[in-house]
Structure formats: structure tokens, C-alpha cells
GROMACS .gro file of C-alpha atoms in nm:
model
  459
    1UNK     CA    1  -1.447  -1.900  -7.240
    2UNK     CA    2  -1.806  -1.906  -7.372
    3UNK     CA    3  -2.127  -1.871  -7.175
    4UNK     CA    4  -2.191  -2.250  -7.168
    5UNK     CA    5  -1.844  -2.317  -7.032
    6UNK     CA    6  -1.869  -2.039  -6.780
    7UNK     CA    7  -2.201  -2.169  -6.645
    8UNK     CA    8  -2.073  -2.520  -6.634
    9UNK     CA    9  -1.762  -2.413  -6.442
   10UNK     CA   10  -1.958  -2.184  -6.202
   11UNK     CA   11  -2.204  -2.456  -6.099
   12UNK     CA   12  -1.958  -2.747  -6.120
   13UNK     CA   13  -2.200  -2.916  -6.362
   14UNK     CA   14  -1.968  -3.183  -6.498
   15UNK     CA   15  -1.859  -3.301  -6.155
   16UNK     CA   16  -2.220  -3.364  -6.060
   17UNK     CA   17  -2.282  -3.580  -6.360
   18UNK     CA   18  -2.478  -3.325  -6.562
   19UNK     CA   19  -2.448  -3.078  -6.846
   20UNK     CA   20  -2.573  -2.727  -6.927
   21UNK     CA   21  -2.851  -2.836  -7.168
   22UNK     CA   22  -2.982  -3.091  -6.915
   23UNK     CA   23  -2.987  -2.826  -6.644
   24UNK     CA   24  -3.173  -2.578  -6.866
   25UNK     CA   25  -3.442  -2.833  -6.951
   26UNK     CA   26  -3.468  -2.936  -6.584
   27UNK     CA   27  -3.516  -2.574  -6.480
   28UNK     CA   28  -3.792  -2.509  -6.733
   29UNK     CA   29  -3.956  -2.833  -6.623
   30UNK     CA   30  -3.959  -2.738  -6.258
   31UNK     CA   31  -4.087  -2.386  -6.331
   32UNK     CA   32  -4.374  -2.521  -6.537
   33UNK     CA   33  -4.464  -2.768  -6.250
   34UNK     CA   34  -4.473  -2.495  -5.982
   35UNK     CA   35  -4.575  -2.188  -6.177
   36UNK     CA   36  -4.937  -2.229  -6.081
   37UNK     CA   37  -4.851  -2.043  -5.761
   38UNK     CA   38  -4.827  -1.721  -5.952
   39UNK     CA   39  -5.205  -1.747  -6.008
   40UNK     CA   40  -5.312  -1.928  -5.701
   41UNK     CA   41  -5.121  -1.743  -5.427
   42UNK     CA   42  -5.266  -1.397  -5.523
   43UNK     CA   43  -5.628  -1.521  -5.522
   44UNK     CA   44  -5.583  -1.682  -5.177
   45UNK     CA   45  -5.410  -1.375  -5.012
   46UNK     CA   46  -5.641  -1.123  -5.176
   47UNK     CA   47  -5.926  -1.271  -4.980
   48UNK     CA   48  -5.759  -1.121  -4.672
   49UNK     CA   49  -5.540  -0.834  -4.804
   50UNK     CA   50  -5.760  -0.527  -4.866
   51UNK     CA   51  -5.595  -0.200  -4.969
   52UNK     CA   52  -5.807   0.120  -4.960
   53UNK     CA   53  -5.854   0.268  -5.307
   54UNK     CA   54  -5.774  -0.050  -5.494
   55UNK     CA   55  -6.003  -0.303  -5.640
   56UNK     CA   56  -5.981  -0.681  -5.576
   57UNK     CA   57  -5.810  -0.755  -5.907
   58UNK     CA   58  -5.566  -0.473  -5.860
   59UNK     CA   59  -5.459  -0.631  -5.538
   60UNK     CA   60  -5.440  -0.969  -5.708
   61UNK     CA   61  -5.194  -0.830  -5.952
   62UNK     CA   62  -4.981  -0.661  -5.674
   63UNK     CA   63  -4.962  -0.994  -5.491
   64UNK     CA   64  -4.875  -1.183  -5.811
   65UNK     CA   65  -4.578  -0.947  -5.853
   66UNK     CA   66  -4.478  -1.000  -5.490
   67UNK     CA   67  -4.506  -1.382  -5.540
   68UNK     CA   68  -4.279  -1.366  -5.839
   69UNK     CA   69  -4.019  -1.138  -5.671
   70UNK     CA   70  -4.013  -1.350  -5.351
   71UNK     CA   71  -3.983  -1.678  -5.555
   72UNK     CA   72  -3.709  -1.538  -5.774
   73UNK     CA   73  -3.507  -1.406  -5.474
   74UNK     CA   74  -3.527  -1.728  -5.286
   75UNK     CA   75  -3.448  -1.947  -5.583
   76UNK     CA   76  -3.152  -1.727  -5.676
   77UNK     CA   77  -3.003  -1.787  -5.327
   78UNK     CA   78  -3.067  -2.154  -5.378
   79UNK     CA   79  -2.883  -2.138  -5.704
   80UNK     CA   80  -2.584  -1.915  -5.622
   81UNK     CA   81  -2.527  -1.997  -5.264
   82UNK     CA   82  -2.652  -2.349  -5.206
   83UNK     CA   83  -2.594  -2.474  -5.570
   84UNK     CA   84  -2.892  -2.709  -5.548
   85UNK     CA   85  -3.163  -2.767  -5.812
   86UNK     CA   86  -3.461  -2.671  -5.594
   87UNK     CA   87  -3.725  -2.411  -5.673
   88UNK     CA   88  -3.899  -2.201  -5.402
   89UNK     CA   89  -4.212  -1.997  -5.380
   90UNK     CA   90  -4.482  -1.898  -5.125
   91UNK     CA   91  -4.602  -2.224  -4.972
   92UNK     CA   92  -4.944  -2.373  -5.028
   93UNK     CA   93  -5.116  -2.414  -4.691
   94UNK     CA   94  -4.919  -2.135  -4.526
   95UNK     CA   95  -5.090  -1.886  -4.764
   96UNK     CA   96  -5.426  -2.030  -4.661
   97UNK     CA   97  -5.332  -2.012  -4.296
   98UNK     CA   98  -5.223  -1.646  -4.341
   99UNK     CA   99  -5.554  -1.551  -4.515
  100UNK     CA  100  -5.817  -1.770  -4.364
  101UNK     CA  101  -5.694  -1.843  -4.011
  102UNK     CA  102  -5.474  -1.546  -3.903
  103UNK     CA  103  -5.638  -1.251  -4.080
  104UNK     CA  104  -6.003  -1.351  -4.142
  105UNK     CA  105  -6.021  -1.602  -3.846
  106UNK     CA  106  -5.838  -1.416  -3.567
  107UNK     CA  107  -5.901  -1.074  -3.702
  108UNK     CA  108  -5.532  -0.982  -3.704
  109UNK     CA  109  -5.456  -0.703  -3.960
  110UNK     CA  110  -5.285  -0.834  -4.260
  111UNK     CA  111  -4.996  -0.601  -4.209
  112UNK     CA  112  -4.934  -0.767  -3.873
  113UNK     CA  113  -4.957  -1.112  -4.036
  114UNK     CA  114  -4.687  -1.001  -4.270
  115UNK     CA  115  -4.480  -0.878  -3.973
  116UNK     CA  116  -4.515  -1.231  -3.825
  117UNK     CA  117  -4.385  -1.378  -4.151
  118UNK     CA  118  -4.096  -1.139  -4.146
  119UNK     CA  119  -4.004  -1.234  -3.788
  120UNK     CA  120  -4.034  -1.607  -3.871
  121UNK     CA  121  -3.795  -1.552  -4.161
  122UNK     CA  122  -3.542  -1.372  -3.940
  123UNK     CA  123  -3.568  -1.642  -3.676
  124UNK     CA  124  -3.518  -1.908  -3.941
  125UNK     CA  125  -3.201  -1.733  -4.068
  126UNK     CA  126  -3.053  -1.695  -3.723
  127UNK     CA  127  -3.120  -2.056  -3.628
  128UNK     CA  128  -2.965  -2.167  -3.959
  129UNK     CA  129  -2.660  -1.948  -3.914
  130UNK     CA  130  -2.578  -2.097  -3.569
  131UNK     CA  131  -2.652  -2.455  -3.683
  132UNK     CA  132  -2.942  -2.504  -3.445
  133UNK     CA  133  -3.135  -2.723  -3.691
  134UNK     CA  134  -3.089  -3.043  -3.508
  135UNK     CA  135  -3.210  -2.895  -3.180
  136UNK     CA  136  -3.518  -2.759  -3.337
  137UNK     CA  137  -3.603  -3.094  -3.493
  138UNK     CA  138  -3.570  -3.265  -3.153
  139UNK     CA  139  -3.824  -3.019  -3.004
  140UNK     CA  140  -4.126  -3.148  -3.193
  141UNK     CA  141  -4.304  -3.491  -3.163
  142UNK     CA  142  -4.222  -3.719  -3.459
  143UNK     CA  143  -4.588  -3.807  -3.536
  144UNK     CA  144  -4.672  -3.426  -3.564
  145UNK     CA  145  -4.384  -3.373  -3.813
  146UNK     CA  146  -4.503  -3.672  -4.020
  147UNK     CA  147  -4.869  -3.579  -4.012
  148UNK     CA  148  -4.856  -3.201  -4.071
  149UNK     CA  149  -4.835  -3.232  -4.454
  150UNK     CA  150  -5.149  -3.440  -4.472
  151UNK     CA  151  -5.323  -3.210  -4.227
  152UNK     CA  152  -5.248  -2.906  -4.448
  153UNK     CA  153  -5.369  -3.114  -4.744
  154UNK     CA  154  -5.711  -3.171  -4.586
  155UNK     CA  155  -5.723  -2.801  -4.492
  156UNK     CA  156  -5.652  -2.696  -4.851
  157UNK     CA  157  -5.897  -2.951  -4.985
  158UNK     CA  158  -6.173  -2.827  -4.754
  159UNK     CA  159  -6.107  -2.465  -4.855
  160UNK     CA  160  -6.087  -2.551  -5.223
  161UNK     CA  161  -6.418  -2.741  -5.223
  162UNK     CA  162  -6.587  -2.440  -5.059
  163UNK     CA  163  -6.447  -2.185  -5.291
  164UNK     CA  164  -6.556  -2.400  -5.586
  165UNK     CA  165  -6.902  -2.411  -5.420
  166UNK     CA  166  -6.897  -2.788  -5.437
  167UNK     CA  167  -6.926  -2.795  -5.052
  168UNK     CA  168  -7.173  -2.532  -4.912
  169UNK     CA  169  -7.294  -2.432  -4.557
  170UNK     CA  170  -7.592  -2.626  -4.419
  171UNK     CA  171  -7.789  -2.532  -4.104
  172UNK     CA  172  -7.841  -2.894  -4.000
  173UNK     CA  173  -7.495  -3.051  -4.078
  174UNK     CA  174  -7.282  -2.737  -4.096
  175UNK     CA  175  -7.170  -2.831  -4.452
  176UNK     CA  176  -7.313  -3.038  -4.732
  177UNK     CA  177  -7.267  -3.114  -5.099
  178UNK     CA  178  -7.392  -2.822  -5.308
  179UNK     CA  179  -7.623  -2.838  -5.602
  180UNK     CA  180  -7.334  -2.879  -5.839
  181UNK     CA  181  -7.521  -2.936  -6.168
  182UNK     CA  182  -7.733  -2.626  -6.118
  183UNK     CA  183  -7.436  -2.403  -6.057
  184UNK     CA  184  -7.215  -2.307  -6.352
  185UNK     CA  185  -6.936  -2.199  -6.111
  186UNK     CA  186  -6.926  -2.544  -5.951
  187UNK     CA  187  -6.968  -2.718  -6.290
  188UNK     CA  188  -6.662  -2.551  -6.429
  189UNK     CA  189  -6.476  -2.624  -6.110
  190UNK     CA  190  -6.559  -2.998  -6.137
  191UNK     CA  191  -6.453  -2.983  -6.506
  192UNK     CA  192  -6.118  -2.834  -6.404
  193UNK     CA  193  -6.069  -3.092  -6.131
  194UNK     CA  194  -6.134  -3.386  -6.363
  195UNK     CA  195  -5.906  -3.249  -6.624
  196UNK     CA  196  -5.627  -3.166  -6.391
  197UNK     CA  197  -5.639  -3.496  -6.201
  198UNK     CA  198  -5.631  -3.682  -6.532
  199UNK     CA  199  -5.331  -3.486  -6.656
  200UNK     CA  200  -5.149  -3.537  -6.326
  201UNK     CA  201  -5.228  -3.909  -6.325
  202UNK     CA  202  -5.066  -3.938  -6.670
  203UNK     CA  203  -4.752  -3.763  -6.543
  204UNK     CA  204  -4.795  -3.448  -6.756
  205UNK     CA  205  -4.561  -3.177  -6.651
  206UNK     CA  206  -4.738  -2.853  -6.543
  207UNK     CA  207  -5.068  -3.041  -6.505
  208UNK     CA  208  -5.203  -2.784  -6.259
  209UNK     CA  209  -5.110  -2.488  -6.476
  210UNK     CA  210  -5.269  -2.663  -6.784
  211UNK     CA  211  -5.584  -2.738  -6.577
  212UNK     CA  212  -5.613  -2.373  -6.470
  213UNK     CA  213  -5.562  -2.238  -6.816
  214UNK     CA  214  -5.798  -2.483  -6.982
  215UNK     CA  215  -6.072  -2.416  -6.729
  216UNK     CA  216  -6.029  -2.043  -6.770
  217UNK     CA  217  -6.046  -2.067  -7.146
  218UNK     CA  218  -6.374  -2.269  -7.123
  219UNK     CA  219  -6.524  -1.999  -6.889
  220UNK     CA  220  -6.426  -1.717  -7.110
  221UNK     CA  221  -6.542  -1.906  -7.420
  222UNK     CA  222  -6.885  -1.949  -7.274
  223UNK     CA  223  -6.897  -1.587  -7.179
  224UNK     CA  224  -6.801  -1.466  -7.528
  225UNK     CA  225  -7.041  -1.713  -7.685
  226UNK     CA  226  -7.328  -1.540  -7.489
  227UNK     CA  227  -7.413  -1.833  -7.263
  228UNK     CA  228  -7.336  -1.613  -6.953
  229UNK     CA  229  -7.299  -1.242  -6.893
  230UNK     CA  230  -6.963  -1.109  -6.786
  231UNK     CA  231  -6.942  -1.127  -6.413
  232UNK     CA  232  -7.131  -1.455  -6.385
  233UNK     CA  233  -6.847  -1.698  -6.446
  234UNK     CA  234  -6.572  -1.460  -6.533
  235UNK     CA  235  -6.443  -1.125  -6.379
  236UNK     CA  236  -6.693  -0.848  -6.458
  237UNK     CA  237  -6.426  -0.587  -6.515
  238UNK     CA  238  -6.044  -0.606  -6.549
  239UNK     CA  239  -5.816  -0.328  -6.431
  240UNK     CA  240  -5.521  -0.200  -6.622
  241UNK     CA  241  -5.185  -0.360  -6.566
  242UNK     CA  242  -5.082  -0.285  -6.206
  243UNK     CA  243  -4.709  -0.291  -6.154
  244UNK     CA  244  -4.689  -0.049  -5.859
  245UNK     CA  245  -4.677  -0.256  -5.542
  246UNK     CA  246  -4.578   0.020  -5.307
  247UNK     CA  247  -4.905  -0.007  -5.121
  248UNK     CA  248  -4.813  -0.363  -5.041
  249UNK     CA  249  -4.430  -0.367  -5.014
  250UNK     CA  250  -4.312  -0.261  -4.677
  251UNK     CA  251  -4.654  -0.274  -4.521
  252UNK     CA  252  -4.510  -0.526  -4.265
  253UNK     CA  253  -4.348  -0.245  -4.088
  254UNK     CA  254  -4.682  -0.093  -3.993
  255UNK     CA  255  -4.786  -0.434  -3.863
  256UNK     CA  256  -4.558  -0.409  -3.567
  257UNK     CA  257  -4.778  -0.132  -3.424
  258UNK     CA  258  -5.076  -0.364  -3.357
  259UNK     CA  259  -4.943  -0.666  -3.188
  260UNK     CA  260  -5.103  -0.881  -2.904
  261UNK     CA  261  -4.778  -1.050  -2.788
  262UNK     CA  262  -4.901  -1.397  -2.711
  263UNK     CA  263  -5.108  -1.444  -3.020
  264UNK     CA  264  -4.834  -1.292  -3.232
  265UNK     CA  265  -4.586  -1.553  -3.092
  266UNK     CA  266  -4.821  -1.832  -3.172
  267UNK     CA  267  -4.866  -1.718  -3.536
  268UNK     CA  268  -4.492  -1.684  -3.567
  269UNK     CA  269  -4.444  -2.022  -3.416
  270UNK     CA  270  -4.688  -2.177  -3.658
  271UNK     CA  271  -4.536  -2.018  -3.959
  272UNK     CA  272  -4.189  -2.124  -3.844
  273UNK     CA  273  -4.291  -2.486  -3.765
  274UNK     CA  274  -4.463  -2.556  -4.094
  275UNK     CA  275  -4.207  -2.372  -4.299
  276UNK     CA  276  -3.909  -2.549  -4.125
  277UNK     CA  277  -4.040  -2.903  -4.146
  278UNK     CA  278  -4.207  -2.862  -4.484
  279UNK     CA  279  -3.882  -2.737  -4.622
  280UNK     CA  280  -3.667  -3.000  -4.444
  281UNK     CA  281  -3.898  -3.286  -4.559
  282UNK     CA  282  -3.915  -3.161  -4.915
  283UNK     CA  283  -3.535  -3.123  -4.937
  284UNK     CA  284  -3.489  -3.479  -4.814
  285UNK     CA  285  -3.762  -3.615  -5.038
  286UNK     CA  286  -3.647  -3.447  -5.354
  287UNK     CA  287  -3.284  -3.529  -5.279
  288UNK     CA  288  -3.367  -3.899  -5.291
  289UNK     CA  289  -3.464  -3.863  -5.653
  290UNK     CA  290  -3.124  -3.714  -5.731
  291UNK     CA  291  -2.915  -3.935  -5.503
  292UNK     CA  292  -2.794  -3.643  -5.316
  293UNK     CA  293  -2.807  -3.794  -4.969
  294UNK     CA  294  -2.501  -3.930  -4.787
  295UNK     CA  295  -2.477  -4.276  -4.624
  296UNK     CA  296  -2.665  -4.155  -4.316
  297UNK     CA  297  -2.967  -4.038  -4.524
  298UNK     CA  298  -2.884  -3.668  -4.467
  299UNK     CA  299  -2.834  -3.388  -4.725
  300UNK     CA  300  -2.477  -3.254  -4.704
  301UNK     CA  301  -2.462  -2.886  -4.623
  302UNK     CA  302  -2.833  -2.877  -4.566
  303UNK     CA  303  -2.801  -2.541  -4.387
  304UNK     CA  304  -2.733  -2.371  -4.724
  305UNK     CA  305  -3.072  -2.463  -4.888
  306UNK     CA  306  -3.244  -2.385  -4.559
  307UNK     CA  307  -3.091  -2.042  -4.569
  308UNK     CA  308  -3.239  -1.987  -4.915
  309UNK     CA  309  -3.581  -2.066  -4.766
  310UNK     CA  310  -3.522  -1.829  -4.476
  311UNK     CA  311  -3.404  -1.542  -4.702
  312UNK     CA  312  -3.704  -1.597  -4.937
  313UNK     CA  313  -3.947  -1.583  -4.651
  314UNK     CA  314  -3.797  -1.258  -4.521
  315UNK     CA  315  -3.798  -1.095  -4.867
  316UNK     CA  316  -4.149  -1.224  -4.927
  317UNK     CA  317  -4.271  -1.045  -4.618
  318UNK     CA  318  -4.100  -0.726  -4.722
  319UNK     CA  319  -4.273  -0.724  -5.069
  320UNK     CA  320  -4.603  -0.850  -4.943
  321UNK     CA  321  -4.654  -1.220  -4.955
  322UNK     CA  322  -4.668  -1.517  -4.715
  323UNK     CA  323  -4.401  -1.772  -4.619
  324UNK     CA  324  -4.169  -1.902  -4.889
  325UNK     CA  325  -4.080  -2.267  -4.898
  326UNK     CA  326  -3.902  -2.529  -5.110
  327UNK     CA  327  -4.139  -2.696  -5.361
  328UNK     CA  328  -4.184  -3.072  -5.392
  329UNK     CA  329  -4.236  -2.993  -5.768
  330UNK     CA  330  -3.864  -2.956  -5.780
  331UNK     CA  331  -3.855  -3.337  -5.815
  332UNK     CA  332  -3.978  -3.293  -6.172
  333UNK     CA  333  -3.664  -3.109  -6.267
  334UNK     CA  334  -3.441  -3.352  -6.076
  335UNK     CA  335  -3.605  -3.639  -6.266
  336UNK     CA  336  -3.514  -3.457  -6.586
  337UNK     CA  337  -3.147  -3.465  -6.474
  338UNK     CA  338  -3.115  -3.139  -6.289
  339UNK     CA  339  -2.827  -3.170  -6.041
  340UNK     CA  340  -2.691  -2.821  -5.971
  341UNK     CA  341  -2.786  -2.468  -5.894
  342UNK     CA  342  -2.798  -2.394  -6.269
  343UNK     CA  343  -3.142  -2.564  -6.269
  344UNK     CA  344  -3.254  -2.328  -5.985
  345UNK     CA  345  -3.113  -2.027  -6.168
  346UNK     CA  346  -3.327  -2.115  -6.481
  347UNK     CA  347  -3.633  -2.143  -6.247
  348UNK     CA  348  -3.556  -1.794  -6.095
  349UNK     CA  349  -3.509  -1.637  -6.439
  350UNK     CA  350  -3.845  -1.796  -6.559
  351UNK     CA  351  -4.017  -1.639  -6.263
  352UNK     CA  352  -3.877  -1.298  -6.353
  353UNK     CA  353  -3.973  -1.345  -6.711
  354UNK     CA  354  -4.331  -1.419  -6.601
  355UNK     CA  355  -4.372  -1.054  -6.485
  356UNK     CA  356  -4.476  -0.974  -6.835
  357UNK     CA  357  -4.795  -1.186  -6.803
  358UNK     CA  358  -4.904  -1.045  -6.470
  359UNK     CA  359  -5.201  -0.861  -6.621
  360UNK     CA  360  -5.334  -1.193  -6.741
  361UNK     CA  361  -5.360  -1.317  -6.379
  362UNK     CA  362  -5.652  -1.088  -6.309
  363UNK     CA  363  -5.837  -1.250  -6.597
  364UNK     CA  364  -5.832  -1.592  -6.437
  365UNK     CA  365  -6.174  -1.679  -6.290
  366UNK     CA  366  -6.180  -1.785  -5.920
  367UNK     CA  367  -6.298  -2.140  -5.989
  368UNK     CA  368  -5.996  -2.197  -6.215
  369UNK     CA  369  -5.741  -2.086  -5.960
  370UNK     CA  370  -5.897  -2.274  -5.662
  371UNK     CA  371  -5.887  -2.610  -5.837
  372UNK     CA  372  -5.518  -2.612  -5.741
  373UNK     CA  373  -5.607  -2.619  -5.370
  374UNK     CA  374  -5.809  -2.936  -5.415
  375UNK     CA  375  -5.553  -3.106  -5.642
  376UNK     CA  376  -5.250  -3.014  -5.413
  377UNK     CA  377  -5.451  -3.109  -5.105
  378UNK     CA  378  -5.517  -3.452  -5.239
  379UNK     CA  379  -5.152  -3.497  -5.335
  380UNK     CA  380  -5.033  -3.404  -4.981
  381UNK     CA  381  -5.245  -3.687  -4.824
  382UNK     CA  382  -4.972  -3.922  -4.938
  383UNK     CA  383  -4.793  -3.823  -4.618
  384UNK     CA  384  -5.028  -4.035  -4.417
  385UNK     CA  385  -4.823  -4.344  -4.508
  386UNK     CA  386  -4.536  -4.213  -4.296
  387UNK     CA  387  -4.736  -4.236  -3.972
  388UNK     CA  388  -4.696  -4.546  -3.754
  389UNK     CA  389  -5.063  -4.614  -3.685
  390UNK     CA  390  -4.978  -4.913  -3.467
  391UNK     CA  391  -4.842  -4.693  -3.197
  392UNK     CA  392  -5.118  -4.532  -2.969
  393UNK     CA  393  -4.917  -4.208  -2.924
  394UNK     CA  394  -4.859  -4.171  -3.293
  395UNK     CA  395  -5.224  -4.254  -3.368
  396UNK     CA  396  -5.368  -4.001  -3.135
  397UNK     CA  397  -5.124  -3.726  -3.197
  398UNK     CA  398  -5.106  -3.761  -3.569
  399UNK     CA  399  -5.479  -3.822  -3.595
  400UNK     CA  400  -5.558  -3.501  -3.407
  401UNK     CA  401  -5.302  -3.303  -3.603
  402UNK     CA  402  -5.455  -3.416  -3.937
  403UNK     CA  403  -5.823  -3.376  -3.842
  404UNK     CA  404  -5.828  -3.063  -3.628
  405UNK     CA  405  -5.671  -2.853  -3.896
  406UNK     CA  406  -5.973  -2.863  -4.134
  407UNK     CA  407  -6.228  -2.896  -3.867
  408UNK     CA  408  -6.104  -2.591  -3.673
  409UNK     CA  409  -6.003  -2.422  -3.992
  410UNK     CA  410  -5.658  -2.359  -3.853
  411UNK     CA  411  -5.323  -2.517  -3.909
  412UNK     CA  412  -5.210  -2.376  -3.565
  413UNK     CA  413  -5.488  -2.553  -3.382
  414UNK     CA  414  -5.403  -2.886  -3.545
  415UNK     CA  415  -5.043  -2.853  -3.449
  416UNK     CA  416  -5.139  -2.763  -3.096
  417UNK     CA  417  -5.365  -3.062  -3.060
  418UNK     CA  418  -5.089  -3.306  -3.182
  419UNK     CA  419  -4.813  -3.144  -2.967
  420UNK     CA  420  -5.026  -3.161  -2.647
  421UNK     CA  421  -5.163  -3.508  -2.716
  422UNK     CA  422  -4.825  -3.679  -2.762
  423UNK     CA  423  -4.687  -3.652  -2.412
  424UNK     CA  424  -5.021  -3.726  -2.258
  425UNK     CA  425  -5.059  -4.057  -2.439
  426UNK     CA  426  -4.692  -4.149  -2.376
  427UNK     CA  427  -4.754  -4.099  -2.003
  428UNK     CA  428  -5.068  -4.303  -2.025
  429UNK     CA  429  -4.895  -4.601  -2.178
  430UNK     CA  430  -4.611  -4.585  -1.933
  431UNK     CA  431  -4.342  -4.446  -2.170
  432UNK     CA  432  -4.263  -4.106  -2.032
  433UNK     CA  433  -3.891  -4.143  -2.123
  434UNK     CA  434  -3.980  -4.126  -2.499
  435UNK     CA  435  -4.071  -3.763  -2.455
  436UNK     CA  436  -3.789  -3.508  -2.442
  437UNK     CA  437  -3.790  -3.237  -2.171
  438UNK     CA  438  -3.833  -2.979  -2.446
  439UNK     CA  439  -4.148  -3.156  -2.575
  440UNK     CA  440  -4.304  -3.150  -2.223
  441UNK     CA  441  -4.226  -2.777  -2.197
  442UNK     CA  442  -4.367  -2.701  -2.539
  443UNK     CA  443  -4.680  -2.898  -2.466
  444UNK     CA  444  -4.735  -2.708  -2.137
  445UNK     CA  445  -4.682  -2.375  -2.309
  446UNK     CA  446  -4.919  -2.450  -2.598
  447UNK     CA  447  -5.187  -2.578  -2.356
  448UNK     CA  448  -5.141  -2.259  -2.134
  449UNK     CA  449  -5.194  -2.045  -2.444
  450UNK     CA  450  -5.523  -2.199  -2.527
  451UNK     CA  451  -5.637  -2.179  -2.165
  452UNK     CA  452  -5.562  -1.809  -2.169
  453UNK     CA  453  -5.732  -1.766  -2.508
  454UNK     CA  454  -6.058  -1.937  -2.411
  455UNK     CA  455  -6.071  -1.743  -2.087
  456UNK     CA  456  -6.049  -1.423  -2.285
  457UNK     CA  457  -5.722  -1.301  -2.151
  458UNK     CA  458  -5.579  -1.284  -2.502
  459UNK     CA  459  -5.727  -1.294  -2.852
   0.00000   0.00000   0.00000
């Protein structure tokens, strides 16, 4: 039996209406669509992860390797265990929460943040093993679940605009539009945004990656042409290839030594909530493209792809990256005809193959990598259409979830606002029975945490 026949038999390709060639093309398509994370995730996390004795771009390379390893591990589980055509990688939004809210905002050591990601992954695995998914889903208000994606989108959008120096601090209004046309960093950022949005609007596969690469080439071209000195719009110096990630891998273990219990629990809770519902929503959404859902609108054996997510998150924390989740970009491969885990296997192998270009990641200018935050943030706003704005409880709960995230610079605070607001408005309109006992308990616990925090009892 040849390799093609072996793969077709192992992944039951023919029974799912596909063939090996189609699966290979679908896997490459999915990888191209989501491979921007190899560049973007390291630049986000390196804002918070500082390792003594190592320069910024050396840490970027370490995190890039961790990103690749975590993505490959999770996607291999998806391929070999779940037999589904979905790709996984560190989630956009959760990496920003890790860096800007948890480490830089709360002042929690990055090692402890990795410990929280590890615990979240283990909890996710345990709940998946015992089949507790439906009970977890019932615990959270529906408007919060529907609005969380758009809230994260606004959070990413706000961070991206600041990193591109398009939005800058202002004493009178807190933030304002920067002097874009007098700032080469912002000019190149705007160029990258225009190009990437245009490619995405035309349905070009890998539009974000193409936008990042094109913007980087323009920046380096201007530098080599003598328009700018090195260090102005490109990295001033580039380190040698950094494949040793031992200072990063395993650092989560040290994180357990410096834990403030209540704050740690909130961080774990936030990682878990966003990871769980982002993955579940993505799985359902992508499965609609491939007609994988049953007559009740559910994905059969959904616990298997959820387990891939949980394993990926746990492995990711061990090697040094933030929470891993299923990528909506998997829909590009499904649209190409991917129907089995063979598609995911190709994605995983492409991630591993990308290790050879890790040194190039450090050459990507910051403005090129951060255009992805703005583009992905805008895309995530589509989730607002799933909110029932005619219902007062939905409007208040979802509205606060979406707006508090960017305004408070924290996904956790946005979730808390929505969770607490929902039962309050339901009580106000005389519909207390629409709120489950678990939702009341959760709202009280979240509110109690913030009372203790503002009173200085906890961080």
C-alpha cells in the first residue's frame, strides 16, 4: 500500500467525500491564512516577557519557536485524535490579555502568567474528559458569550492603533489621532493596513501574511536606499539565530512561587472563559462551512477537538506561550475541500517546517507585525450581529462586555461587567427566572472580587 492509500485509509478520506490531493491543498491554504501568528504572537508577548541576558529580538525568536511548537502539537492532536480539518495556534486577544493586562497591567510576573495558562489548560482537559462542557456553557450569560469576540476585537484594534502610533496619548482627551503624515512609522503602518484590507476584501488567501511581508520589504527597502538610518523604521541590530528556548520553556514552574490566590484565579478564569467559548464558537462556525453539524446544529464528538485545544494550551504554557485556540482561518481550508484530520496534519507539518525561517522573524519591523492586530480586530467585530439588541438585558450586558474591554484595557474587566450586569437587568425587568442559579452565584463572586480589589485587600 502506497503513502497516498495509507493516508486516505488512516483519515477515512473517501468516506468524508474528499481525496488526498484536496486535503493537502486545504492544509497548505489553512496554514497560509493563519501563519501570521508566527510573527505577531512573539512581538506581542515580548512586550511583557523579559529574560535577563537576552535582547528583545532574541526573546522574539524564542517565543516564535514556542509558538510553532505549541501550534504543531495542538494541530497534531486535532489531526490524529479528532480527525478534523482545523488548525490551532496561540489565540489573538488572549496573547494581548497575557501581555498588556496580566503582566504589564496587573504587574504579575510573566512566569506566573504562564502558570495560569498551564492551569487553565489542565482544567480544560479535565472538564473535557468528564464531559462537563454543557454545564460550563450554561454557567455564562448568552449575551456575554455572543459579545466576547467583538469586545476582544475592539481591544486588539485599540492596541494595534497605538502600536502603529496612529492613536497617541493626549493630556486633554487621553487619546487622539497622531500626526500620521509626519511619522514614517505610522505612514508605513497605514500603508500596511490599506494593502492588507484590500487583499482581504478580495478574498486573497494569506492576506495578513502578504501584508506583513510587503510592509516589511518597503521598510527595509527605504532603509537600504538611504532614506532612513537603520533603527529608525527597521530593527537597529539583529541577533544570530536563537534556537535555544531553555530560558523560556519550563519557566511556568517558577511562576507557582509568586501567586496571589484570588487574582490568580481570576486570570485563570478569564483565560479559560475566552479560550473555551472562542474554541467552541469557532468549531461550530467553521463546521457550518463543511456541513459537519448534525440535525441539532451540534458538532458530533465535539469533545475531541476541544481536547486538542486543551492539550495545545497546556503544551504552549510549558514551552512559553499564551493560550492556544482553534483558528477561524480554518474555514479557508474547509472551503478548499478539507474534510479530515489530514488537512490538520498538513497544517502541523507546515508549522514545523517554518522553524527554518525563525531568524527572519526578528527582521520584521514592529509596524508590520502590529497591522495584524488592527485587521483581525476589525474582522472580529462581525460578532456584534449575533447580539439581540432589542432585549434590555442583552443590550446592557453585551454592550458593557464589548466597550469595557478596550476602555479598561482588560478582557477580564469586560467579561466581569457583562456577567454582573445580566442578572441585575433581568431582575429589573421582572425576569429573574431567565437567570440560572449558577449565573447568580458567578455574578456575586465576580462582584465580590472587584470589591476586594478596589479596597486593596488583593492586587
